[in-house]
PDB file of C-alpha atoms in Angstrom:
ATOM      1  CA  MET A  14     -48.408 -27.446  30.056  1.00  0.00           C
ATOM      2  CA  SER A  15     -47.050 -30.747  31.221  1.00  0.00           C
ATOM      3  CA  VAL A  16     -44.595 -31.161  34.084  1.00  0.00           C
ATOM      4  CA  SER A  17     -42.345 -34.137  34.696  1.00  0.00           C
ATOM      5  CA  THR A  18     -39.250 -34.923  36.701  1.00  0.00           C
ATOM      6  CA  HIS A  19     -36.565 -37.574  36.876  1.00  0.00           C
ATOM      7  CA  VAL A  20     -34.638 -38.180  40.103  1.00  0.00           C
ATOM      8  CA  LEU A  21     -31.236 -39.845  40.037  1.00  0.00           C
ATOM      9  CA  ASP A  22     -29.343 -41.004  43.120  1.00  0.00           C
ATOM     10  CA  SER A  23     -25.960 -39.605  42.131  1.00  0.00           C
ATOM     11  CA  VAL A  24     -24.078 -41.574  44.802  1.00  0.00           C
ATOM     12  CA  ALA A  25     -25.506 -44.953  43.841  1.00  0.00           C
ATOM     13  CA  GLY A  26     -25.602 -44.098  40.138  1.00  0.00           C
ATOM     14  CA  ARG A  27     -29.185 -45.282  39.681  1.00  0.00           C
ATOM     15  CA  PRO A  28     -32.758 -43.961  39.541  1.00  0.00           C
ATOM     16  CA  ALA A  29     -34.356 -42.887  42.811  1.00  0.00           C
ATOM     17  CA  ALA A  30     -37.601 -44.863  42.874  1.00  0.00           C
ATOM     18  CA  GLY A  31     -40.295 -44.157  45.455  1.00  0.00           C
ATOM     19  CA  ILE A  32     -39.789 -40.442  46.152  1.00  0.00           C
ATOM     20  CA  ALA A  33     -43.012 -38.505  46.738  1.00  0.00           C
ATOM     21  CA  VAL A  34     -43.186 -35.329  44.634  1.00  0.00           C
ATOM     22  CA  ARG A  35     -45.719 -32.487  44.848  1.00  0.00           C
ATOM     23  CA  LEU A  36     -46.298 -29.692  42.317  1.00  0.00           C
ATOM     24  CA  PHE A  37     -47.481 -26.322  43.617  1.00  0.00           C
ATOM     25  CA  VAL A  38     -48.627 -23.125  41.943  1.00  0.00           C
ATOM     26  CA  GLY A  39     -48.227 -20.496  44.636  1.00  0.00           C
ATOM     27  CA  GLU A  40     -49.505 -22.231  47.767  1.00  0.00           C
ATOM     28  CA  ASP A  41     -51.997 -24.384  45.848  1.00  0.00           C
ATOM     29  CA  LEU A  42     -51.231 -28.073  45.327  1.00  0.00           C
ATOM     30  CA  LEU A  43     -51.694 -28.790  41.626  1.00  0.00           C
ATOM     31  CA  ALA A  44     -50.552 -32.429  41.441  1.00  0.00           C
ATOM     32  CA  GLU A  45     -48.619 -35.120  43.274  1.00  0.00           C
ATOM     33  CA  GLY A  46     -47.039 -38.442  42.491  1.00  0.00           C
ATOM     34  CA  VAL A  47     -44.259 -40.894  43.307  1.00  0.00           C
ATOM     35  CA  THR A  48     -41.212 -41.639  41.176  1.00  0.00           C
ATOM     36  CA  ASP A  49     -41.407 -44.977  39.383  1.00  0.00           C
ATOM     37  CA  ARG A  50     -38.660 -47.616  39.229  1.00  0.00           C
ATOM     38  CA  ASP A  51     -36.867 -45.471  36.627  1.00  0.00           C
ATOM     39  CA  GLY A  52     -37.015 -42.455  38.973  1.00  0.00           C
ATOM     40  CA  ARG A  53     -39.567 -40.672  36.776  1.00  0.00           C
ATOM     41  CA  VAL A  54     -42.981 -39.135  37.374  1.00  0.00           C
ATOM     42  CA  ARG A  55     -45.225 -37.077  35.104  1.00  0.00           C
ATOM     43  CA  LEU A  56     -47.206 -34.795  37.367  1.00  0.00           C
ATOM     44  CA  THR A  57     -49.703 -33.143  35.048  1.00  0.00           C
ATOM     45  CA  GLU A  58     -50.842 -32.932  31.476  1.00  0.00           C
ATOM     46  CA  ASP A  59     -53.346 -30.181  32.309  1.00  0.00           C
ATOM     47  CA  ALA A  60     -52.980 -26.534  31.382  1.00  0.00           C
ATOM     48  CA  THR A  61     -51.635 -24.308  34.129  1.00  0.00           C
ATOM     49  CA  ALA A  62     -50.913 -20.634  34.526  1.00  0.00           C
ATOM     50  CA  VAL A  63     -47.937 -18.527  33.564  1.00  0.00           C
ATOM     51  CA  GLY A  64     -45.834 -17.836  36.640  1.00  0.00           C
ATOM     52  CA  THR A  65     -43.855 -19.500  39.383  1.00  0.00           C
ATOM     53  CA  HIS A  66     -44.338 -23.198  40.099  1.00  0.00           C
ATOM     54  CA  ARG A  67     -42.609 -25.343  42.699  1.00  0.00           C
ATOM     55  CA  LEU A  68     -41.689 -29.021  42.886  1.00  0.00           C
ATOM     56  CA  VAL A  69     -41.233 -30.404  46.406  1.00  0.00           C
ATOM     57  CA  PHE A  70     -39.419 -33.742  46.779  1.00  0.00           C
ATOM     58  CA  ALA A  71     -39.779 -35.716  50.043  1.00  0.00           C
ATOM     59  CA  THR A  72     -36.117 -36.708  50.196  1.00  0.00           C
ATOM     60  CA  GLY A  73     -35.805 -37.219  53.974  1.00  0.00           C
ATOM     61  CA  PRO A  74     -38.267 -40.133  54.186  1.00  0.00           C
ATOM     62  CA  TRP A  75     -36.728 -41.695  51.069  1.00  0.00           C
ATOM     63  CA  PHE A  76     -33.212 -41.642  52.550  1.00  0.00           C
ATOM     64  CA  ALA A  77     -34.518 -42.841  55.941  1.00  0.00           C
ATOM     65  CA  GLU A  78     -36.170 -45.883  54.306  1.00  0.00           C
ATOM     66  CA  GLN A  79     -32.718 -46.839  53.026  1.00  0.00           C
ATOM     67  CA  GLY A  80     -31.025 -46.304  56.397  1.00  0.00           C
ATOM     68  CA  ARG A  81     -29.015 -43.379  55.009  1.00  0.00           C
ATOM     69  CA  ASP A  82     -28.475 -40.073  56.792  1.00  0.00           C
ATOM     70  CA  ALA A  83     -29.258 -36.955  54.775  1.00  0.00           C
ATOM     71  CA  PHE A  84     -29.015 -33.222  55.317  1.00  0.00           C
ATOM     72  CA  TYR A  85     -32.106 -32.107  53.378  1.00  0.00           C
ATOM     73  CA  PRO A  86     -35.498 -33.422  54.585  1.00  0.00           C
ATOM     74  CA  GLU A  87     -37.002 -32.089  51.371  1.00  0.00           C
ATOM     75  CA  VAL A  88     -35.861 -30.377  48.204  1.00  0.00           C
ATOM     76  CA  SER A  89     -37.960 -27.515  46.852  1.00  0.00           C
ATOM     77  CA  LEU A  90     -37.323 -26.332  43.291  1.00  0.00           C
ATOM     78  CA  ALA A  91     -39.039 -23.194  42.024  1.00  0.00           C
ATOM     79  CA  PHE A  92     -39.255 -22.544  38.286  1.00  0.00           C
ATOM     80  CA  VAL A  93     -41.037 -20.020  36.091  1.00  0.00           C
ATOM     81  CA  VAL A  94     -43.462 -20.959  33.350  1.00  0.00           C
ATOM     82  CA  HIS A  95     -43.399 -18.431  30.522  1.00  0.00           C
ATOM     83  CA  GLU A  96     -45.117 -20.569  27.904  1.00  0.00           C
ATOM     84  CA  PRO A  97     -47.916 -22.766  29.311  1.00  0.00           C
ATOM     85  CA  ALA A  98     -48.095 -24.899  26.136  1.00  0.00           C
ATOM     86  CA  GLU A  99     -44.505 -26.163  26.543  1.00  0.00           C
ATOM     87  CA  HIS A 100     -43.469 -29.305  28.378  1.00  0.00           C
ATOM     88  CA  HIS A 101     -41.417 -28.602  31.505  1.00  0.00           C
ATOM     89  CA  HIS A 102     -39.032 -31.342  32.635  1.00  0.00           C
ATOM     90  CA  VAL A 103     -37.133 -30.586  35.857  1.00  0.00           C
ATOM     91  CA  PRO A 104     -34.607 -33.318  36.760  1.00  0.00           C
ATOM     92  CA  LEU A 105     -33.050 -33.679  40.215  1.00  0.00           C
ATOM     93  CA  LEU A 106     -29.591 -35.164  40.834  1.00  0.00           C
ATOM     94  CA  LEU A 107     -29.667 -36.212  44.475  1.00  0.00           C
ATOM     95  CA  ALA A 108     -27.061 -37.099  47.107  1.00  0.00           C
ATOM     96  CA  PRO A 109     -27.400 -37.224  50.906  1.00  0.00           C
ATOM     97  CA  PHE A 110     -25.652 -33.876  51.398  1.00  0.00           C
ATOM     98  CA  ALA A 111     -26.071 -32.149  48.046  1.00  0.00           C
ATOM     99  CA  TYR A 112     -28.343 -31.808  45.035  1.00  0.00           C
ATOM    100  CA  SER A 113     -28.410 -30.116  41.653  1.00  0.00           C
ATOM    101  CA  THR A 114     -30.958 -29.542  38.936  1.00  0.00           C
ATOM    102  CA  TYR A 115     -31.328 -28.195  35.411  1.00  0.00           C
ATOM    103  CA  ARG A 116     -34.010 -27.581  32.827  1.00  0.00           C
ATOM    104  CA  GLY A 117     -34.474 -30.810  30.948  1.00  0.00           C
ATOM    105  CA  SER A 118     -36.146 -31.445  27.637  1.00  0.00           C
TER     106      SER A 118
END
């Protein structure tokens, strides 16, 4: 299974570059990375287990670096892997006081 994400700053209307992202399976850290200048990061190409996974985005430090106040110091998104061979893309639309997500392709 591969896992990737794409973070967009929905207030500024541009990619959110430089956000640290960690991928967990249960409490175990599977992979980590930082969004590139296009707001994207591919966290793993390795096989992983069926079950619940979690992406954790370090949003507080990212907003602080820009001198912007934010409500959420981190965003944690849990998702279930039913088919380990599929690619899982989990985008994050981010604002200082709100966020949303969806299953990407």
